[in-house]
Amino acid sequence: MAEENMMFIDPHIHMISRTTDDYEAMRQAGIVAVIEPAFWLGQPRTNAGAMLDYFSTIVGWERFRAEQFGIVHYCTIGLNAKEANNEELAEKTMDLLPRYASKEGVVAIGEIGYDDMTDLEEKYFHQQLELAKKMDMLVLIHTPHRNKKQGTIRSMDLCEEHGLDPSKVIVDHNNEETVEDVLDRGYWTAFTIYPGTKMGNERMVDIVKKYGTERIFIDSAADWGRSDPLGVPKTAQLMLQRGISKEDVKKVCYQNALDAYKQSGAMKEEDWLDRPKIDQSQTYGGNSVLRGGLEPFIEKEEPSEDDIIIE
Amino acid sequence: MPDTQTDIQAVRTTILSWLQSRLDEEAMEWIKSTSDKLIDGAEDWVFYSSFSAVPRHTGKENLSLSTKEKAKAKELRTGWSPSHWSIDDLGRTLLTLSIAEEQKDVFFEKLEKTFISSDIGEGIALYQSLPLLPHPNDLTDRAAEGLRTNITSIFNAVAHRNPYPADYLDDDAWNQMVLKALFVETPLYPIQNIDSRANKKLAEMLVDYAHERWAADRDVSPELWRSVGPFADEKIVKNDLKKVLQNSSKLHQQAALLALSDSPVESAKQLVVQHSSKLDQMRQNNIDWDYIGKQFEQDSL
């Protein structure tokens, strides 16, 4: 992929809907860590039990599955805007959040924010910002697809109303229309490279050229839709080809996401520099990533110094 | 059921002193003030969130208790043996004990919610703390649930080095635990009071299981015969223990001899006499059931 031996973080990707082939390709392309924000599942959940199992999966099995391919998996815990409109589900999910938000590998409350900008969305947005404030946690904001500019500004207003420090809030899915406001107000400004909808990587190159690299990072938000889990390394390659320096590419595709999320105390560089060796003979609750008598891959070599250096 | 309700206050004080000698000032201050807040009745989220966050503050080092600390543990709760615990297990137990004096139904609701949404590390800490919790007679279903898992580390948190199962599980649940340990290939020797809880029904289940394994041309753990010995009748001696005695592995032969020496029947006594020099040698070399279990575990690695 991009440049040999470069490391990447995809700080927003829904691995629960991806295959093991994706994990292999991501590892191959240099992705060392991912963050899986809690989100909906393409169809609405009908009860809070489904939410409990989903949270358990993203802090449990999915972490294990990623580890089996040499990728460190983190997640965020939250009630998303779409499902905030089901009041009964929302109420019960709010009760679940404190039980998951401080678990190992949980880096933020998120992704939360607006979809239709309804009163119920606003109610649970408020409640979750308040929870983040009292639990002293980072927040990941999902900005809406429709009415994005107003939704983004309103989201930041709400954060400030709750006394959150912008340096502890990541505003995601930005575009050319929102970037200035978000940067100016001191928030982490994330962009999603998602085919056909959020951001294409040629546009991303132009944004980095125009706005620089401070507090800017990218992700794929790859999910169950037609999306690309290699969004980050592919964009890194394009940036290099279009004359952006390696140092700047490292910031946008690795370092800034790390700097933002390591504030949680749940994510640190050692997690992947000193990660356990891949051992696919292991199981999680008796379940393995292998099927049909496949030979387990067991990593033997010490990772070489070249693997960790980004020039 | 035995009266082994612990003095929660005394256990908390001891845990705090163990943590004091292992944590830096900042971590100690966090755990102590969190525990105090919970004792004073903090909002629910404080318990859930701090219970999960313990390793971020304490790290996950092994406890490696001193001899004196180990003795103190046994004094506080018969059979309590936390020397294999990690420091975050201890911290989580402290926080759980800090809400343990709440009203029974309130405590149980919080405990059950924590169990249901636990990750592996949290599950291990919770199951290990079972013998210290209040209302132990009401925790048997929870213990049995822990034994139903396929996650070996969780199963072991209930079954191994834990006095709760021997003290509180009924025979059916106990027997399932021992049989399941063999199924999931986890050793029997760390199960506390395994010999005093042996029973006829368990012996029959174990023999049936051995037959199933043999029919499929599979080996059985030599530890299986530990709970069979005292209930080995003429038929078991003749059909099974004699066969194990002829096994090519020395460990299996030794297991058969130990089981035979526990059997009350005449044919077993005769076999013991025939092999008395071997048994003497085993005694001299401290070859007992625990040795066999440990050796088999090591050989299987």
Coordinates of C-alpha atoms in Angstrom, one line a residue:
Chain A
M1 CA 0.0 0.0 0.0
A2 CA 1.2 3.5 0.7
E3 CA 4.8 3.5 1.7
E4 CA 6.5 0.4 3.1
N5 CA 6.5 0.2 6.9
M6 CA 4.1 3.0 7.5
M7 CA 1.6 2.5 10.4
F8 CA -2.0 3.6 10.2
I9 CA -4.9 3.9 12.6
D10 CA -8.5 3.7 11.3
P11 CA -10.2 5.6 14.2
H12 CA -13.7 5.0 12.9
I13 CA -14.7 1.6 11.4
H14 CA -17.6 -0.8 12.1
M15 CA -15.6 -4.1 12.0
I16 CA -18.7 -6.1 13.3
S17 CA -19.9 -5.9 9.7
R18 CA -16.6 -6.7 8.0
T19 CA -15.0 -10.1 7.2
T20 CA -11.7 -11.6 8.3
D21 CA -10.4 -11.0 4.7
D22 CA -10.8 -7.3 5.5
Y23 CA -8.7 -7.7 8.7
E24 CA -6.0 -9.5 6.6
A25 CA -6.0 -6.8 4.0
M26 CA -5.9 -4.0 6.6
R27 CA -3.0 -5.5 8.4
Q28 CA -1.2 -6.0 5.1
A29 CA -1.8 -2.3 4.3
G30 CA -0.3 -1.2 7.7
I31 CA -3.3 -0.6 9.9
V32 CA -2.2 -1.4 13.4
A33 CA -5.3 -0.2 15.4
V34 CA -9.0 0.5 14.8
I35 CA -11.7 2.2 16.8
E36 CA -15.3 0.8 16.4
P37 CA -17.8 3.4 17.4
A38 CA -21.1 2.0 18.7
F39 CA -23.7 2.6 16.0
W40 CA -26.9 1.2 14.6
L41 CA -26.9 -2.0 12.6
G42 CA -28.5 -1.0 9.3
Q43 CA -31.9 -1.9 10.7
P44 CA -33.2 -0.6 14.0
R45 CA -32.9 -2.6 17.2
T46 CA -36.3 -3.4 18.8
N47 CA -35.2 -3.7 22.4
A48 CA -32.4 -2.8 24.8
G49 CA -31.3 -6.5 25.2
A50 CA -30.1 -6.3 21.6
M51 CA -28.0 -3.2 22.6
L52 CA -26.5 -5.1 25.6
D53 CA -25.4 -7.9 23.4
Y54 CA -24.0 -5.5 20.8
F55 CA -22.0 -3.7 23.4
S56 CA -20.7 -7.0 24.8
T57 CA -19.7 -8.0 21.2
I58 CA -17.7 -4.9 20.5
V59 CA -15.8 -5.1 23.9
G60 CA -15.5 -8.9 23.7
W61 CA -15.6 -11.1 20.6
E62 CA -14.7 -8.3 18.1
R63 CA -11.6 -7.3 20.1
F64 CA -10.5 -11.0 20.1
R65 CA -11.2 -11.4 16.4
A66 CA -9.1 -8.3 15.6
E67 CA -6.3 -9.5 17.8
Q68 CA -6.2 -12.8 15.8
F69 CA -5.2 -10.7 12.8
G70 CA -2.7 -8.6 14.6
I71 CA -4.9 -5.5 14.9
V72 CA -5.7 -3.8 18.2
H73 CA -9.3 -3.0 18.5
Y74 CA -10.9 -0.2 20.6
C75 CA -14.5 1.0 20.7
T76 CA -16.7 3.8 21.8
I77 CA -20.0 3.3 23.7
G78 CA -23.1 5.3 23.0
L79 CA -26.7 5.5 21.8
N80 CA -26.8 6.7 18.2
A81 CA -29.2 9.5 17.0
K82 CA -31.4 7.3 14.9
E83 CA -32.2 5.0 17.8
A84 CA -32.7 7.9 20.2
N85 CA -36.1 8.3 18.4
N86 CA -37.3 5.0 20.0
E87 CA -37.9 6.4 23.5
E88 CA -38.3 3.1 25.3
L89 CA -35.1 1.7 23.7
A90 CA -33.3 4.9 24.4
E91 CA -34.2 5.0 28.1
K92 CA -33.0 1.5 28.7
T93 CA -29.9 2.0 26.7
M94 CA -29.0 5.1 28.8
D95 CA -29.0 2.7 31.8
L96 CA -26.5 0.4 30.1
L97 CA -24.0 3.1 29.1
P98 CA -22.2 3.4 32.5
R99 CA -21.8 -0.4 32.7
Y100 CA -19.8 -0.3 29.4
A101 CA -18.2 3.1 29.2
S102 CA -15.2 2.4 31.4
K103 CA -14.4 -1.1 30.2
E104 CA -11.0 -1.9 28.8
G105 CA -10.5 -0.6 25.3
V106 CA -13.4 1.9 25.4
V107 CA -12.1 5.2 24.4
A108 CA -15.1 7.6 24.2
I109 CA -18.8 8.1 24.5
G110 CA -20.0 7.9 20.9
E111 CA -20.8 8.2 18.2
I112 CA -23.6 10.5 19.3
G113 CA -25.2 13.5 17.7
Y114 CA -28.0 14.3 15.3
D115 CA -29.8 12.5 12.5
D116 CA -33.2 14.2 11.9
M117 CA -32.5 16.8 14.7
T118 CA -35.7 15.8 16.6
D119 CA -36.5 16.6 20.2
L120 CA -35.7 13.1 21.3
E121 CA -32.4 13.1 19.5
E122 CA -31.6 16.3 21.3
K123 CA -32.7 14.9 24.7
Y124 CA -30.4 11.9 24.6
F125 CA -27.6 13.9 23.0
H126 CA -27.8 16.2 26.1
Q127 CA -27.9 13.2 28.5
Q128 CA -24.9 11.6 26.9
L129 CA -22.8 14.8 27.0
E130 CA -23.7 15.1 30.6
L131 CA -22.6 11.5 31.3
A132 CA -19.3 12.1 29.4
K133 CA -18.8 15.2 31.6
K134 CA -19.4 13.4 34.9
M135 CA -17.4 10.3 33.8
D136 CA -14.6 12.6 32.5
M137 CA -14.7 10.9 29.1
L138 CA -13.9 11.9 25.5
V139 CA -16.9 12.3 23.1
L140 CA -17.2 11.3 19.5
I141 CA -19.7 13.3 17.5
H142 CA -21.4 12.0 14.4
T143 CA -22.5 14.9 12.3
P144 CA -25.7 14.5 10.3
H145 CA -26.0 13.6 6.6
R146 CA -28.7 16.2 6.1
N147 CA -28.5 19.8 7.3
K148 CA -24.9 19.0 8.1
K149 CA -23.6 22.5 8.7
Q150 CA -26.3 23.5 11.1
G151 CA -26.2 20.2 12.8
T152 CA -22.4 20.4 13.3
I153 CA -22.6 23.9 14.8
R154 CA -25.5 23.0 17.0
S155 CA -23.5 19.9 18.2
M156 CA -20.6 22.0 19.2
D157 CA -22.9 24.5 21.0
L158 CA -24.3 21.7 23.0
C159 CA -20.8 20.4 24.0
E160 CA -19.9 23.9 25.2
E161 CA -23.2 24.2 27.1
H162 CA -22.2 21.1 29.1
G163 CA -18.8 22.6 29.7
L164 CA -16.8 20.1 27.6
D165 CA -13.3 21.0 26.6
P166 CA -13.2 21.0 22.7
S167 CA -9.8 19.2 22.9
K168 CA -11.7 16.2 24.4
V169 CA -14.3 16.1 21.6
I170 CA -13.9 14.5 18.1
V171 CA -16.2 15.9 15.5
D172 CA -16.5 13.4 12.6
H173 CA -17.7 13.2 9.1
N174 CA -16.7 16.8 8.3
N175 CA -16.6 18.3 4.8
E176 CA -15.5 21.4 3.0
E177 CA -18.5 23.3 4.5
T178 CA -17.8 22.4 8.1
V179 CA -14.1 22.2 8.4
E180 CA -13.4 25.8 9.2
D181 CA -15.9 26.2 12.0
V182 CA -14.8 23.0 13.7
L183 CA -11.1 23.8 13.5
D184 CA -11.6 27.4 14.6
R185 CA -13.5 26.2 17.7
G186 CA -10.7 23.9 18.8
Y187 CA -12.2 20.5 18.2
W188 CA -10.5 17.4 16.7
T189 CA -11.7 17.5 13.1
A190 CA -12.2 14.1 11.5
F191 CA -13.0 13.2 7.9
T192 CA -14.6 10.0 6.7
I193 CA -13.3 8.6 3.4
Y194 CA -16.5 6.8 2.3
P195 CA -17.2 6.2 -1.4
G196 CA -20.0 8.3 -2.9
T197 CA -21.2 10.0 0.2
K198 CA -19.1 11.6 2.9
M199 CA -15.6 12.4 1.5
G200 CA -13.6 11.3 -1.5
N201 CA -9.8 11.1 -1.1
E202 CA -9.0 13.5 -3.8
R203 CA -11.0 16.1 -2.0
M204 CA -9.2 15.1 1.2
V205 CA -5.9 15.9 -0.4
D206 CA -7.1 19.4 -1.2
I207 CA -8.4 19.9 2.4
V208 CA -5.0 18.9 3.9
K209 CA -3.2 21.2 1.4
K210 CA -5.5 24.1 2.3
Y211 CA -5.9 23.6 6.1
G212 CA -2.7 21.8 7.1
T213 CA -2.6 18.9 9.6
E214 CA -3.2 20.3 13.0
R215 CA -6.1 18.4 14.7
I216 CA -7.2 16.8 11.4
F217 CA -7.4 13.1 10.9
I218 CA -9.2 10.6 8.6
D219 CA -11.1 7.3 8.9
S220 CA -13.1 5.0 6.7
A221 CA -16.3 4.5 8.7
A222 CA -16.5 1.3 6.7
D223 CA -19.7 -0.7 7.7
W224 CA -22.3 -2.9 6.1
G225 CA -22.7 -0.6 3.1
R226 CA -20.5 -0.3 0.0
S227 CA -17.5 1.1 1.7
D228 CA -13.7 0.6 1.8
P229 CA -11.9 -0.6 4.9
L230 CA -8.6 0.5 3.2
G231 CA -9.8 4.1 3.1
V232 CA -7.0 5.3 5.4
P233 CA -4.0 3.6 3.7
K234 CA -5.3 4.4 0.2
T235 CA -5.7 8.0 1.1
A236 CA -2.2 8.1 2.6
Q237 CA -0.9 6.7 -0.7
L238 CA -2.7 9.4 -2.7
M239 CA -1.5 12.1 -0.4
L240 CA 2.1 11.0 -0.9
Q241 CA 1.6 10.8 -4.6
R242 CA 0.2 14.4 -4.7
G243 CA 3.1 15.8 -2.9
I244 CA 2.1 15.9 0.8
S245 CA 5.1 15.1 3.0
K246 CA 5.4 11.8 4.8
E247 CA 5.5 13.6 8.1
D248 CA 2.1 15.3 7.3
V249 CA 0.6 12.0 6.1
K250 CA 1.7 10.4 9.4
K251 CA -0.1 13.1 11.3
V252 CA -3.4 12.7 9.4
C253 CA -3.4 9.0 9.2
Y254 CA -1.9 8.0 12.5
Q255 CA -0.5 10.5 15.1
N256 CA -3.5 12.9 15.4
A257 CA -6.0 10.1 16.0
L258 CA -3.6 8.6 18.6
D259 CA -3.1 12.0 20.3
A260 CA -6.8 12.6 20.4
Y261 CA -7.8 9.2 21.8
K262 CA -4.9 8.5 24.1
Q263 CA -6.3 11.2 26.3
S264 CA -8.9 8.5 27.3
G265 CA -6.2 6.5 29.1
A266 CA -7.6 3.4 27.3
M267 CA -5.4 3.6 24.2
K268 CA -1.6 3.8 23.9
E269 CA 1.0 3.2 21.3
E270 CA 2.6 0.3 23.3
D271 CA -0.7 -1.6 22.8
W272 CA 0.4 -2.4 19.2
L273 CA 4.1 -1.9 19.4
D274 CA 4.2 -4.6 22.1
R275 CA 1.1 -6.5 21.1
P276 CA 0.9 -10.2 21.8
K277 CA 1.9 -12.5 18.9
I278 CA -0.9 -13.6 16.6
D279 CA -1.9 -17.1 17.7
Q280 CA -5.0 -18.4 15.9
S281 CA -5.1 -21.5 17.9
Q282 CA -6.7 -19.5 20.7
T283 CA -10.4 -19.4 21.2
Y284 CA -12.9 -16.9 22.7
G285 CA -15.6 -18.7 24.7
G286 CA -14.6 -21.8 22.8
N287 CA -15.1 -20.1 19.4
S288 CA -12.3 -19.7 17.0
V289 CA -11.8 -17.5 13.9
L290 CA -10.8 -20.6 12.0
R291 CA -13.3 -22.8 10.1
G292 CA -13.2 -26.2 8.5
G293 CA -9.9 -27.5 9.8
L294 CA -7.9 -24.5 8.7
E295 CA -4.3 -24.4 10.0
P296 CA -4.0 -21.8 12.7
F297 CA -1.5 -19.0 11.8
I298 CA 1.0 -18.6 14.6
E299 CA 3.2 -15.6 14.4
K300 CA 6.8 -16.4 15.2
E301 CA 9.2 -13.7 14.3
E302 CA 9.9 -10.8 16.6
P303 CA 8.5 -7.7 14.9
S304 CA 11.5 -5.9 13.4
E305 CA 12.4 -2.3 14.1
D306 CA 11.4 -1.5 10.6
D307 CA 7.8 -2.3 11.5
I308 CA 7.6 0.5 14.0
I309 CA 9.5 3.3 12.4
I310 CA 7.7 5.9 10.4
E311 CA 10.0 8.3 8.7
Chain B
M1 CA -24.8 -25.1 54.6
P2 CA -21.7 -23.9 56.4
D3 CA -21.7 -20.6 58.1
T4 CA -18.9 -19.0 56.2
Q5 CA -20.3 -15.5 55.9
T6 CA -17.2 -13.2 55.9
D7 CA -16.7 -10.1 58.0
I8 CA -16.9 -7.7 55.0
Q9 CA -15.4 -4.8 56.9
A10 CA -12.4 -6.9 57.9
V11 CA -11.8 -8.2 54.4
R12 CA -11.9 -4.6 53.1
T13 CA -9.4 -3.5 55.6
T14 CA -7.1 -6.3 54.7
I15 CA -7.4 -5.7 50.9
L16 CA -6.6 -2.0 51.4
S17 CA -3.5 -2.9 53.3
W18 CA -2.4 -5.3 50.6
L19 CA -3.0 -2.6 48.0
Q20 CA -1.2 0.0 50.0
S21 CA 2.0 -1.9 49.7
R22 CA 1.7 -2.5 46.0
L23 CA 0.2 0.8 44.5
D24 CA 1.6 4.2 44.0
E25 CA 0.1 7.1 45.9
E26 CA -2.2 8.3 43.1
A27 CA -3.7 4.9 42.4
M28 CA -4.1 4.2 46.1
E29 CA -5.9 7.5 46.6
W30 CA -8.2 6.7 43.7
I31 CA -9.2 3.3 45.0
K32 CA -9.5 4.3 48.6
S33 CA -11.7 7.4 47.8
T34 CA -13.8 5.4 45.4
S35 CA -14.4 2.7 47.9
D36 CA -15.4 5.3 50.6
K37 CA -17.8 7.0 48.1
L38 CA -19.4 3.6 47.4
I39 CA -19.7 2.8 51.1
D40 CA -21.4 6.2 51.6
G41 CA -23.9 5.4 48.9
A42 CA -22.8 6.9 45.6
E43 CA -25.0 7.0 42.5
D44 CA -25.2 3.7 40.6
W45 CA -23.0 4.7 37.7
V46 CA -20.1 5.3 40.0
F47 CA -20.0 1.6 40.9
Y48 CA -20.3 0.4 37.3
S49 CA -17.8 2.8 35.9
S50 CA -15.2 2.5 38.6
F51 CA -15.5 -1.3 38.7
S52 CA -14.6 -1.4 34.9
A53 CA -11.9 1.3 35.3
V54 CA -9.9 -0.5 38.0
P55 CA -7.0 -1.8 35.8
R56 CA -6.4 1.6 34.4
H57 CA -5.5 2.8 37.8
T58 CA -4.0 -0.4 39.4
G59 CA -2.3 -2.1 36.5
K60 CA -2.6 -5.9 36.2
E61 CA 0.4 -7.3 38.0
N62 CA 0.1 -10.6 39.8
L63 CA -0.4 -10.3 43.6
S64 CA 2.3 -12.8 44.7
L65 CA 1.1 -12.7 48.3
S66 CA 3.6 -13.3 51.1
T67 CA 3.2 -16.3 53.4
K68 CA 1.8 -14.0 56.1
E69 CA -0.7 -12.5 53.7
K70 CA -1.8 -16.0 52.6
A71 CA -2.4 -17.0 56.2
K72 CA -4.4 -13.8 56.8
A73 CA -6.6 -14.7 53.8
K74 CA -7.4 -18.1 55.2
E75 CA -8.1 -16.6 58.6
L76 CA -10.6 -14.2 57.1
R77 CA -12.4 -16.9 55.0
T78 CA -11.7 -20.6 55.2
G79 CA -10.2 -21.7 51.9
W80 CA -9.8 -18.1 50.5
S81 CA -6.7 -18.4 48.4
P82 CA -6.1 -15.3 46.3
S83 CA -2.4 -15.8 45.7
H84 CA -3.0 -16.3 42.0
W85 CA -5.1 -13.1 41.7
S86 CA -3.9 -10.0 39.9
I87 CA -4.0 -6.6 41.5
D88 CA -7.0 -5.5 39.5
D89 CA -9.0 -8.5 40.7
L90 CA -8.3 -7.4 44.2
G91 CA -9.3 -3.8 43.5
R92 CA -12.5 -4.9 41.9
T93 CA -13.3 -7.1 44.8
L94 CA -12.7 -4.2 47.2
L95 CA -15.2 -2.1 45.2
T96 CA -17.8 -4.9 45.1
L97 CA -17.4 -5.3 48.9
S98 CA -17.9 -1.6 49.2
I99 CA -21.6 -1.9 48.0
A100 CA -22.1 -5.3 49.8
E101 CA -23.7 -3.8 52.8
E102 CA -26.5 -2.2 50.8
Q103 CA -30.0 -3.7 51.1
K104 CA -29.9 -7.3 49.7
D105 CA -32.2 -6.7 46.7
V106 CA -30.3 -3.5 45.7
F107 CA -27.0 -5.2 46.0
F108 CA -28.1 -8.2 44.1
E109 CA -29.5 -6.1 41.3
K110 CA -26.2 -4.2 40.9
L111 CA -24.2 -7.4 41.1
E112 CA -26.3 -9.2 38.5
K113 CA -26.2 -6.3 36.1
T114 CA -22.4 -6.3 36.5
F115 CA -22.2 -10.0 35.8
I116 CA -24.4 -9.8 32.7
S117 CA -22.4 -7.0 31.1
S118 CA -18.9 -8.2 32.3
D119 CA -16.0 -8.6 30.0
I120 CA -13.6 -11.6 30.6
G121 CA -11.4 -9.8 33.2
E122 CA -14.4 -8.5 35.1
G123 CA -16.1 -11.9 35.0
I124 CA -13.0 -13.5 36.5
A125 CA -12.8 -11.0 39.3
L126 CA -16.5 -11.4 40.1
Y127 CA -16.5 -15.2 40.2
Q128 CA -13.3 -15.3 42.2
S129 CA -15.0 -13.0 44.8
L130 CA -18.0 -15.3 45.3
P131 CA -16.8 -16.8 48.7
L132 CA -16.4 -13.2 50.1
L133 CA -19.8 -11.9 49.2
P134 CA -22.8 -11.6 51.5
H135 CA -25.9 -13.9 51.2
P136 CA -23.8 -16.8 49.9
N137 CA -26.7 -19.2 49.8
D138 CA -28.4 -17.0 47.2
L139 CA -25.4 -17.1 44.8
T140 CA -25.5 -20.8 43.8
D141 CA -27.4 -20.1 40.5
R142 CA -24.8 -17.5 39.6
A143 CA -21.9 -19.9 40.4
A144 CA -23.6 -22.6 38.3
E145 CA -24.0 -20.1 35.4
G146 CA -20.2 -19.4 35.6
L147 CA -19.6 -23.1 35.3
R148 CA -21.8 -23.3 32.1
T149 CA -19.5 -21.0 30.1
N150 CA -17.1 -22.3 27.5
I151 CA -14.5 -19.6 28.5
T152 CA -12.0 -21.7 30.4
S153 CA -10.6 -18.8 32.4
I154 CA -14.1 -17.9 33.7
F155 CA -14.9 -21.6 34.5
N156 CA -11.6 -21.8 36.4
A157 CA -12.5 -18.6 38.4
V158 CA -15.4 -20.6 39.9
A159 CA -13.9 -24.1 40.0
H160 CA -10.2 -23.5 40.9
R161 CA -8.8 -22.4 44.2
N162 CA -12.2 -21.2 45.2
P163 CA -13.9 -22.5 48.4
Y164 CA -17.4 -21.5 47.2
P165 CA -18.3 -24.6 45.1
A166 CA -17.5 -27.1 47.8
D167 CA -19.3 -25.1 50.5
Y168 CA -22.5 -24.2 48.6
L169 CA -23.1 -26.3 45.4
D170 CA -25.4 -29.3 45.7
D171 CA -24.2 -32.7 44.5
D172 CA -25.7 -32.3 41.0
A173 CA -24.0 -29.0 40.4
W174 CA -20.8 -30.2 41.9
N175 CA -20.8 -33.3 39.8
Q176 CA -21.4 -31.3 36.6
M177 CA -18.5 -29.1 37.6
V178 CA -16.0 -31.9 37.9
L179 CA -17.2 -33.6 34.7
K180 CA -17.1 -30.4 32.8
A181 CA -13.6 -29.7 34.0
L182 CA -12.5 -32.9 32.3
F183 CA -14.5 -31.9 29.2
V184 CA -12.8 -28.5 28.9
E185 CA -9.5 -30.1 29.8
T186 CA -8.8 -28.0 32.8
P187 CA -7.2 -29.8 35.8
L188 CA -9.0 -31.2 38.8
Y189 CA -6.3 -30.7 41.4
P190 CA -7.0 -27.0 42.0
I191 CA -10.6 -27.8 42.9
Q192 CA -10.9 -27.3 46.7
N193 CA -12.2 -30.2 48.8
I194 CA -12.5 -32.4 45.7
D195 CA -11.9 -35.5 47.8
S196 CA -14.5 -34.8 50.6
R197 CA -17.2 -34.0 47.9
A198 CA -16.7 -37.3 46.0
N199 CA -19.9 -39.2 45.8
K200 CA -21.3 -42.4 44.2
K201 CA -23.2 -40.7 41.5
L202 CA -20.2 -38.7 40.4
A203 CA -18.1 -41.9 40.3
E204 CA -20.6 -43.5 38.0
M205 CA -20.7 -40.5 35.7
L206 CA -16.9 -40.5 35.5
V207 CA -16.7 -44.1 34.7
D208 CA -19.3 -43.7 32.0
Y209 CA -17.3 -40.8 30.6
A210 CA -14.1 -42.9 30.6
H211 CA -16.0 -45.7 28.7
E212 CA -17.2 -43.1 26.1
R213 CA -13.6 -41.9 25.6
W214 CA -12.2 -45.3 25.3
A215 CA -14.9 -46.3 22.8
A216 CA -13.8 -43.4 20.7
D217 CA -10.2 -44.5 21.1
R218 CA -9.4 -41.3 23.1
D219 CA -7.3 -41.0 26.2
V220 CA -8.7 -39.9 29.6
S221 CA -7.1 -37.8 32.2
P222 CA -5.5 -39.8 35.0
E223 CA -7.1 -37.3 37.4
L224 CA -10.6 -38.8 36.5
W225 CA -10.0 -41.7 38.9
R226 CA -9.5 -39.4 41.9
S227 CA -13.2 -39.1 42.6
V228 CA -13.9 -42.7 41.5
G229 CA -11.5 -44.5 44.0
P230 CA -13.6 -44.4 47.2
F231 CA -16.7 -45.6 45.3
A232 CA -14.9 -48.2 43.1
D233 CA -16.9 -51.4 43.5
E234 CA -15.8 -54.9 42.3
K235 CA -17.0 -54.2 38.8
I236 CA -15.1 -50.9 38.5
V237 CA -11.9 -52.5 39.9
K238 CA -12.1 -55.4 37.5
N239 CA -13.2 -53.6 34.3
D240 CA -11.6 -50.2 34.7
L241 CA -8.9 -49.7 37.3
K242 CA -7.1 -53.0 36.2
K243 CA -7.1 -51.7 32.7
V244 CA -5.6 -48.3 33.8
L245 CA -3.0 -50.2 35.8
Q246 CA -1.8 -51.7 32.5
N247 CA -1.6 -48.4 30.7
S248 CA 1.8 -47.7 29.2
S249 CA 2.0 -44.4 30.9
K250 CA 3.5 -44.4 34.4
L251 CA 1.3 -41.5 35.4
H252 CA -1.9 -43.5 34.6
Q253 CA -0.5 -46.5 36.5
Q254 CA 0.2 -44.4 39.5
A255 CA -3.4 -42.9 39.3
A256 CA -4.8 -46.4 39.2
L257 CA -2.8 -47.4 42.3
L258 CA -4.0 -44.4 44.2
A259 CA -7.6 -45.0 43.2
L260 CA -7.3 -48.7 44.2
S261 CA -5.9 -47.8 47.6
D262 CA -9.0 -45.7 48.2
S263 CA -11.4 -48.4 47.2
P264 CA -13.1 -50.4 50.0
V265 CA -13.5 -53.7 48.1
E266 CA -11.6 -56.9 48.5
S267 CA -10.2 -57.2 44.9
A268 CA -8.8 -53.7 45.2
K269 CA -7.0 -54.5 48.4
Q270 CA -5.4 -57.5 46.8
L271 CA -4.1 -55.4 43.9
V272 CA -2.7 -52.9 46.4
V273 CA -0.9 -55.7 48.2
Q274 CA 0.5 -57.0 44.9
H275 CA 1.9 -53.5 44.1
S276 CA 2.8 -52.5 47.6
S277 CA 6.4 -51.8 46.8
K278 CA 5.4 -49.4 44.0
L279 CA 3.0 -47.6 46.4
D280 CA 5.7 -47.3 49.0
Q281 CA 8.0 -45.8 46.5
M282 CA 5.3 -43.3 45.4
R283 CA 4.8 -42.3 49.0
Q284 CA 8.5 -41.7 49.5
N285 CA 8.5 -39.5 46.4
N286 CA 5.3 -37.6 47.5
I287 CA 3.5 -38.9 44.4
D288 CA -0.1 -38.1 45.4
W289 CA -3.2 -36.9 43.4
D290 CA -2.0 -33.3 43.3
Y291 CA 1.3 -34.4 41.9
I292 CA -0.4 -36.5 39.2
G293 CA -2.7 -33.6 38.3
K294 CA 0.2 -31.1 38.0
Q295 CA 2.4 -33.6 36.0
F296 CA -0.4 -34.4 33.6
E297 CA -1.1 -30.6 33.1
Q298 CA 2.5 -30.0 32.4
D299 CA 2.8 -33.0 30.0
S300 CA -0.3 -31.7 28.1
L301 CA 1.2 -28.3 27.4

